[in-house]
Each structure stands twice: as C-alpha cells, then as structure tokens.
Short mmCIF file of C-alpha atoms in Angstrom, two decimals:
data_model
loop_
_atom_site.label_atom_id
_atom_site.label_comp_id
_atom_site.label_asym_id
_atom_site.label_seq_id
_atom_site.Cartn_x
_atom_site.Cartn_y
_atom_site.Cartn_z
CA MET D 93 33.62 11.17 22.72
CA ARG D 94 32.12 7.69 22.47
CA LYS D 95 28.75 6.48 21.27
CA VAL D 96 26.92 3.42 22.54
CA ARG D 97 23.91 1.93 20.80
CA LEU D 98 21.25 0.22 22.87
CA ARG D 99 18.35 -2.10 22.19
CA TYR D 100 15.65 -1.89 24.82
CA ALA D 101 12.24 -3.35 25.52
CA LYS D 102 9.01 -1.64 26.53
CA ARG D 103 6.84 -4.21 28.29
CA GLU D 104 3.64 -4.81 30.21
CA ARG D 105 1.93 -1.66 31.54
CA LEU D 106 4.78 0.55 30.39
CA ARG D 107 3.65 0.02 26.80
CA PHE D 108 1.15 2.79 27.52
CA MET D 109 3.98 5.26 28.09
CA SER D 110 4.38 7.87 25.39
CA HIS D 111 7.73 8.26 23.67
CA ARG D 112 8.26 11.54 25.53
CA ASP D 113 7.79 9.75 28.86
CA VAL D 114 10.23 7.04 27.80
CA ALA D 115 12.81 9.69 26.87
CA ARG D 116 12.40 11.37 30.27
CA ALA D 117 12.80 8.05 32.07
CA PHE D 118 16.02 7.39 30.15
CA GLU D 119 17.46 10.82 30.99
CA ARG D 120 16.69 10.29 34.69
CA ALA D 121 18.29 6.83 34.55
CA LEU D 122 21.42 8.28 32.94
CA ARG D 123 21.74 10.79 35.79
CA ARG D 124 21.02 8.24 38.52
CA GLY D 125 23.52 5.82 37.02
CA GLY D 126 26.26 8.45 37.02
CA VAL D 127 26.83 7.99 33.30
CA PRO D 128 29.34 10.57 31.95
CA MET D 129 27.07 11.98 29.29
CA ALA D 130 28.03 14.35 26.53
CA TYR D 131 25.80 17.43 26.45
CA SER D 132 24.72 19.81 23.73
CA GLN D 133 25.96 23.39 23.69
CA GLY D 134 23.89 26.51 24.22
CA PHE D 135 21.70 28.12 26.86
CA SER D 136 19.89 24.89 27.80
CA PRO D 137 22.26 21.89 27.45
CA HIS D 138 20.68 18.46 27.22
CA PRO D 139 22.12 14.93 26.94
CA ARG D 140 23.10 13.83 23.45
CA VAL D 141 20.62 11.01 22.98
CA SER D 142 19.39 10.00 19.52
CA TRP D 143 16.22 7.94 19.16
CA VAL D 144 15.55 5.75 16.13
CA GLY D 145 11.79 5.70 15.70
CA ALA D 146 9.47 4.77 18.54
CA ALA D 147 6.73 2.23 19.09
CA PRO D 148 3.31 3.90 19.24
CA THR D 149 1.73 4.47 22.63
CA GLY D 150 -0.08 1.31 23.69
CA ALA D 151 2.24 -1.04 21.78
CA ALA D 152 4.87 -3.17 23.50
CA SER D 153 8.27 -3.74 21.96
CA GLU D 154 11.29 -6.01 22.23
CA ALA D 155 13.31 -4.05 19.68
CA GLU D 156 13.57 -0.32 20.30
CA TYR D 157 16.86 1.47 19.61
CA VAL D 158 18.63 4.50 21.02
CA GLU D 159 22.13 5.92 20.71
CA VAL D 160 23.81 7.75 23.59
CA GLN D 161 26.94 9.88 23.34
CA LEU D 162 29.39 9.77 26.25
CA ALA D 163 32.03 12.22 27.40
CA GLU D 164 34.38 9.34 28.22
CA ARG D 165 34.53 5.66 27.44
CA VAL D 166 32.28 3.34 29.46
CA PRO D 167 32.19 -0.40 28.66
CA ALA D 168 28.92 -1.25 26.97
CA ALA D 169 28.19 -4.04 29.47
CA VAL D 170 28.68 -1.65 32.40
CA LEU D 171 26.41 0.95 30.83
CA ARG D 172 23.72 -1.66 30.26
CA SER D 173 23.94 -2.84 33.87
CA GLU D 174 23.81 0.66 35.37
CA LEU D 175 20.86 1.71 33.25
CA ASN D 176 18.90 -1.43 34.12
CA ARG D 177 19.42 -0.64 37.81
CA ALA D 178 18.01 2.85 37.35
CA LEU D 179 15.19 2.24 34.87
CA PRO D 180 11.68 1.25 36.02
CA ALA D 181 10.59 -2.35 35.61
CA GLY D 182 9.21 -2.76 32.11
CA LEU D 183 11.92 -0.65 30.46
CA ASP D 184 14.79 -3.08 30.02
CA ILE D 185 18.11 -2.69 28.20
CA LEU D 186 18.57 -5.91 26.23
CA ASP D 187 21.75 -5.17 24.33
CA ALA D 188 24.51 -2.57 24.26
CA VAL D 189 27.40 -2.17 21.85
CA GLU D 190 29.88 0.59 21.05
CA ALA D 191 28.90 2.36 17.86
CA GLY D 192 30.93 1.63 14.78
CA PRO D 193 30.92 3.46 11.44
CA GLY D 194 27.63 4.24 9.77
CA VAL D 195 24.29 5.68 10.78
CA LEU D 196 22.02 3.46 12.88
CA ALA D 197 18.84 4.81 11.30
CA HIS D 198 20.03 3.65 7.87
CA ARG D 199 20.00 0.04 9.14
CA ILE D 200 16.33 0.07 10.09
CA ASP D 201 13.60 0.03 7.46
CA VAL D 202 11.29 -2.85 8.42
CA SER D 203 9.54 -4.03 11.57
CA LEU D 204 8.17 -7.39 12.62
CA TRP D 205 4.93 -6.97 14.58
CA VAL D 206 3.07 -9.70 16.46
CA ILE D 207 -0.53 -8.84 17.25
CA GLU D 208 -2.55 -10.88 19.75
CA LEU D 209 -6.31 -10.86 19.16
CA PRO D 210 -8.18 -12.53 22.05
CA GLY D 211 -11.58 -13.82 21.05
CA VAL D 212 -10.71 -14.04 17.34
CA SER D 213 -10.77 -17.49 15.77
CA PRO D 214 -7.42 -18.40 14.21
CA LEU D 215 -9.24 -19.67 11.11
CA ALA D 216 -11.15 -16.40 10.75
CA LEU D 217 -7.92 -14.48 11.23
CA ALA D 218 -6.10 -16.58 8.62
CA SER D 219 -8.92 -16.04 6.15
CA ALA D 220 -8.91 -12.28 6.76
CA ALA D 221 -5.11 -12.12 6.40
CA ALA D 222 -5.31 -14.01 3.09
CA SER D 223 -7.97 -11.60 1.84
CA LEU D 224 -5.84 -8.60 2.78
CA TRP D 225 -2.77 -10.07 1.10
CA ALA D 226 -4.72 -10.67 -2.11
CA GLU D 227 -5.69 -7.00 -2.36
CA ASP D 228 -3.63 -4.42 -4.23
CA ARG D 229 -4.96 -1.57 -2.06
CA ALA D 230 -6.30 -1.35 1.46
CA GLU D 231 -7.15 2.20 2.52
CA VAL D 232 -7.80 3.11 6.13
CA GLU D 233 -8.72 6.43 7.68
CA ARG D 234 -6.08 8.10 9.85
CA LEU D 235 -6.78 11.08 12.10
CA THR D 236 -3.92 13.58 11.81
CA LYS D 237 -3.31 17.12 13.00
CA ASN D 238 -4.50 18.23 9.55
CA GLY D 239 -7.72 16.25 9.79
CA ARG D 240 -8.76 12.82 8.55
CA VAL D 241 -6.79 11.36 5.65
CA LEU D 242 -6.92 8.07 3.76
CA MET D 243 -3.78 5.92 3.86
CA ASP D 244 -3.07 2.84 1.74
CA VAL D 245 -1.71 0.16 4.08
CA ARG D 246 -1.12 -2.61 1.55
CA PRO D 247 2.17 -1.41 -0.05
CA ALA D 248 3.87 -1.39 3.35
CA LEU D 249 3.02 -5.04 4.08
CA LEU D 250 5.96 -7.28 3.14
CA GLY D 251 4.84 -10.42 4.95
CA LEU D 252 1.75 -11.66 6.76
CA SER D 253 0.93 -14.82 8.68
CA ALA D 254 -1.77 -15.98 11.09
CA GLY D 255 -1.68 -18.57 13.85
CA GLN D 256 -2.92 -19.35 17.34
CA ALA D 257 -1.61 -18.89 20.87
CA GLY D 258 0.33 -22.00 21.84
CA TRP D 259 1.26 -22.82 18.24
CA GLY D 260 4.33 -21.83 16.30
CA VAL D 261 3.42 -18.97 13.95
CA PRO D 262 5.44 -19.12 10.72
CA ILE D 263 6.60 -15.76 9.46
CA VAL D 264 6.19 -15.69 5.71
CA SER D 265 9.14 -14.51 3.66
CA PRO D 266 8.30 -11.48 1.54
CA LEU D 267 10.33 -12.99 -1.28
CA THR D 268 7.97 -15.95 -1.63
CA MET D 269 4.71 -14.35 -0.64
CA GLY D 270 3.63 -13.84 -4.24
CA ASP D 271 3.68 -17.61 -4.81
CA ALA D 272 1.87 -18.40 -1.58
CA ARG D 273 -1.74 -17.74 -2.49
CA ASP D 274 -2.32 -21.10 -4.18
CA ASP D 275 -0.08 -23.33 -2.11
CA GLY D 276 -2.96 -25.05 -0.35
CA LEU D 277 -2.10 -23.94 3.17
CA PRO D 278 -5.02 -23.29 5.55
CA GLY D 279 -6.37 -19.82 5.06
CA GLY D 280 -3.98 -19.13 2.21
CA ALA D 281 -1.70 -17.33 4.65
CA GLY D 282 1.40 -18.18 2.66
CA ARG D 283 4.29 -20.64 2.57
CA PRO D 284 6.24 -20.47 5.85
CA VAL D 285 9.88 -20.12 4.84
CA ALA D 286 11.23 -17.76 7.48
CA ALA D 287 11.74 -18.06 11.21
CA GLU D 288 9.06 -20.08 12.93
CA VAL D 289 7.71 -18.68 16.16
CA PRO D 290 8.70 -21.08 18.95
CA PRO D 291 5.71 -21.94 21.14
CA GLY D 292 5.77 -21.43 24.88
CA HIS D 293 8.24 -18.56 25.10
CA ASP D 294 7.79 -15.14 26.61
CA HIS D 295 8.29 -11.78 24.94
CA GLY D 296 11.89 -11.57 26.14
CA ALA D 297 13.04 -14.15 23.58
CA ALA D 298 15.38 -13.53 20.70
CA GLN D 299 14.75 -10.66 18.35
CA GLY D 300 12.81 -11.98 15.42
CA GLY D 301 11.22 -14.83 17.36
CA ALA D 302 7.58 -13.81 17.38
CA VAL D 303 6.37 -15.64 20.43
CA VAL D 304 3.49 -16.05 22.84
CA SER D 305 3.57 -16.21 26.61
CA ASP D 306 3.64 -19.48 28.57
CA ASP D 307 0.38 -18.76 30.36
CA ARG D 308 -1.45 -18.96 27.02
CA VAL D 309 0.06 -22.19 25.75
CA ASP D 310 -2.65 -24.38 27.28
CA ASP D 311 -5.55 -22.00 26.60
CA ARG D 312 -7.18 -24.44 24.20
CA ARG D 313 -7.11 -27.24 26.78
CA ARG D 314 -8.45 -25.01 29.54
CA GLY D 315 -11.40 -23.96 27.40
CA ALA D 316 -10.30 -20.32 27.23
CA PRO D 317 -11.58 -18.17 24.34
CA PRO D 318 -9.51 -18.46 21.16
CA CYS D 319 -6.65 -16.07 20.62
CA GLY D 320 -5.51 -15.49 17.08
CA ILE D 321 -1.93 -14.32 16.50
CA LEU D 322 -1.10 -12.14 13.51
CA ALA D 323 2.53 -11.62 12.47
CA ALA D 324 3.24 -8.82 10.01
CA VAL D 325 6.47 -7.60 8.43
CA VAL D 326 5.92 -3.91 7.73
CA ARG D 327 8.08 -1.49 5.76
CA GLN D 328 8.77 1.70 7.67
CA ALA D 329 7.54 4.42 5.36
CA THR D 330 6.07 7.90 5.71
CA PRO D 331 3.50 7.99 7.15
CA THR D 332 4.34 5.01 9.35
CA VAL D 333 1.96 2.05 9.12
CA ARG D 334 1.11 1.09 12.69
CA PRO D 335 -0.43 -2.14 14.02
CA ASP D 336 -3.83 -0.47 14.38
CA ASP D 337 -3.64 0.46 10.68
CA VAL D 338 -3.10 -3.21 9.81
CA LEU D 339 -6.12 -4.14 11.94
CA GLY D 340 -8.08 -1.36 10.24
CA ALA D 341 -7.18 -2.85 6.86
CA LEU D 342 -8.42 -6.26 8.00
CA ARG D 343 -11.67 -4.62 9.03
CA VAL D 344 -12.07 -2.82 5.70
CA VAL D 345 -11.14 -5.78 3.52
CA ALA D 346 -12.55 -8.72 5.47
CA GLY D 347 -14.87 -7.22 8.10
CA LEU D 348 -12.75 -8.56 10.97
CA GLU D 349 -13.82 -6.89 14.24
CA PRO D 350 -11.90 -8.05 17.35
CA PRO D 351 -14.25 -8.21 20.38
CA VAL D 352 -11.58 -6.79 22.71
CA PRO D 353 -8.58 -4.53 22.10
CA ALA D 354 -5.62 -6.25 20.50
CA LYS D 355 -2.12 -6.29 21.97
CA ALA D 356 0.71 -5.48 19.55
CA THR D 357 4.38 -6.19 20.21
CA ARG D 358 7.25 -5.18 17.95
CA MET D 359 9.59 -8.17 17.95
CA ALA D 360 12.31 -6.95 15.59
CA GLN D 361 13.57 -4.06 13.50
CA GLY D 362 16.27 -4.01 10.86
CA THR D 363 16.82 -4.39 7.15
CA LEU D 364 15.88 -7.26 4.85
CA ASP D 365 18.65 -9.40 3.43
CA ASP D 366 18.50 -11.27 0.12
CA ASP D 367 16.68 -14.18 1.78
CA GLY D 368 13.96 -11.92 3.16
CA CYS D 369 15.25 -12.14 6.74
CA ILE D 370 15.46 -9.20 9.14
CA VAL D 371 19.07 -8.40 10.04
CA ASP D 372 20.00 -7.15 13.51
CA PRO D 373 20.97 -3.46 13.11
CA LEU D 374 23.64 -3.81 15.81
CA ALA D 375 25.38 -6.73 14.11
CA ALA D 376 27.83 -4.51 12.18
CA ASP D 377 28.78 -2.61 15.35
CA ARG D 378 29.30 -5.88 17.21
CA THR D 379 31.59 -7.15 14.45
CA VAL D 380 33.73 -4.01 14.64
CA ALA D 381 33.89 -4.24 18.45
CA ASN D 382 34.93 -7.91 18.31
CA GLU D 383 37.65 -7.16 15.77
CA ALA D 384 39.03 -4.46 18.05
CA THR D 385 38.88 -6.36 21.35
CA GLY D 386 38.37 -10.00 20.36
CA PRO D 387 35.27 -12.09 21.07
CA THR D 388 34.16 -12.68 24.63
CA GLN D 389 34.55 -16.17 26.08
CA VAL D 390 30.84 -16.77 25.64
CA GLU D 391 31.06 -15.87 21.95
CA ALA D 392 34.21 -17.98 21.49
CA ASP D 393 32.42 -20.99 22.97
CA GLY D 394 29.55 -20.55 20.52
CA ARG D 395 27.00 -19.79 23.24
CA PHE D 396 26.30 -16.23 22.22
CA ASP D 397 23.01 -14.94 23.66
CA ALA D 398 20.22 -15.48 21.12
CA SER D 399 18.98 -11.94 21.70
CA SER D 400 22.22 -10.65 20.16
CA ARG D 401 22.28 -12.72 16.98
CA ASP D 402 21.05 -11.82 13.55
CA ILE D 403 17.53 -13.07 13.12
CA ALA D 404 17.63 -16.66 11.94
CA CYS D 405 15.38 -17.69 9.13
CA ALA D 406 17.50 -18.90 6.20
CA GLY D 407 14.68 -20.27 4.09
CA ALA D 408 14.04 -23.44 6.06
CA GLU D 409 10.45 -24.58 5.62
CA SER D 410 8.41 -25.14 8.75
CA THR D 411 4.82 -25.77 9.75
CA PRO D 412 2.89 -24.85 12.91
CA THR D 413 3.39 -27.34 15.70
CA PRO D 414 1.12 -27.73 18.74
CA GLY D 415 2.16 -26.15 22.01
CA ARG D 416 2.49 -28.12 25.17
#
C-alpha cells in the first residue's frame, strides 16, 4: 500500500466549515475521483485518512495537511488533479507527494498565522503587539467542556510582528526577538530578519509568505478604514493556542478591541530550523521522491513552484515597503 501526503487550503466562505465537514468533503471527493483507497478492517470499514491538526472553525488556511493511504500506487500529481476536480471551490489541494520515511506529525510543531484586523490602526496594533511581547505571562479565559479555564498564551508565542494592508509585513525571527525591544523600530515590534510579506499578493502565494489581497493594496489611497495585519509564529502545544487566544491576549495586555471580527489565515506549518525559519514538512518526502525518480523538468530548470519550496527567510534584514 502507498501513502500520499497532501497540503490543502481552506479559503473564503469554506473557512467556516468544521473539521468534521472538511473530512466528509474529502471522503466524498475520494469516492467521486475513483481513488483506490485503502480501508480499515472491521464491521464498518472507512478510508485510511490521517489528519494532522486542523485550523479552527472560522479560520482560513493555506497550509493544512492530510495523509491518505492507497490500495495501489497513484501518481501524486494525478491524485491532486482528481481531488481538485471533485472538491468544492475553496478546498484546494496545493501540493501532493508520496510519503517517505518518518511520521508527518513529527514535522509540524509551529504555525504562522496572519490576522487581518479591519478598523484597527497599524500603529495601535504595533504598540499592542510590543506590549504583549514584553510580558512574561498573558492569561486568557477559554471555555472548555469542563468549564472556563485560564490559559497562558505568552509561552506559545515565538514571533510577533505588526503591519498594514498593502505593506510588506516582516515576520520576526524568534531567535532575535529577545534583542528586538530596544532596536528603535516603530512600535517596538522587533527586528525583521525573516521572510518579508510581499505586498499585493493573494492568499494562494507560497507557504510562509504572509500576504494580503490585491483589493486591499490601495485601501489607504481610497480612504478606506485602516486594516492592521498581525503576523504571529505560534508553537503548537496542548492546549492549542488559537488566533482568537492571541487577540484575547492583546485585549488583556493592551486593551485592544477590534471594532469588527478579525480574519485569521494560517500561512504555514512546520518545524523551526536553526535560523528560526519554518521548514516545509513535505520537503523530506519530496527529496526522497526525487532521488527515486529524478527531478521533474521544472525542478531541473530551477523554476520549482514557490508553494513547494522550504520557506525562505535566511536571516536577510528587510523593512516594510509601500504597496502599489
């Protein structure tokens, strides 16, 4: 039996789908696509599909992962194409690769979230982010099945940066964040040493590129209300720190109250390397596949799709640049 690992996106209105609904949609797509699935044994067999975490209901994502087990070999590119034909618009398979050695879940322990806050001044957001980063604790109340509990959000925050729609938002490296409080940057948000968010891109850009949509690039010129952008690198712990927990911490620490609901998008998942960059969890599988079959012509020509690369950051300093 073969395993294929997929990265998929949950976009637009489908961000309000629960994880259970997403799983059902995938199972229907597998049947409609005629995928030769491997099934569990027992009285009620079901497809062997393994999910690695899930974005909370209401949050969009460009980096969700799932592993499917097949009864016979199907090329990863064919599987991706067939599933995209069968899935509803807004659930999109972005990458597919045959599984190599190792456990996929062990390659994912951090997430990069980008949170759009319409009506929030970027300066106010930067100030609130700096205040949160300066704290050692930031407790928020979480409603659980066992009642209300207090959860400390601050230990899970590995990086934090604030910007504005239409501007590049620098993602601050967790390895340099401790030296960033007195560097003189506006709002004390930290020294930008990791991947800068390219302005004027949509949410389908490369994993790790925290971006804003084209229709917001000229918001400042059109006189639209301000839209602050918060980028946060969050360690995946138990319990999981969600985007609304980060916003709750900003409210507790700095009194930041967005006038309208925020929109959160998970841009990347993976592990941190020594430079504080998030590594694509499918990179190891892709390397094994290329060694077995050789690189595709696109890869050999050096034009490999940016959505399939490791996240680039490599310590190059950058500063926000105006959008078009």
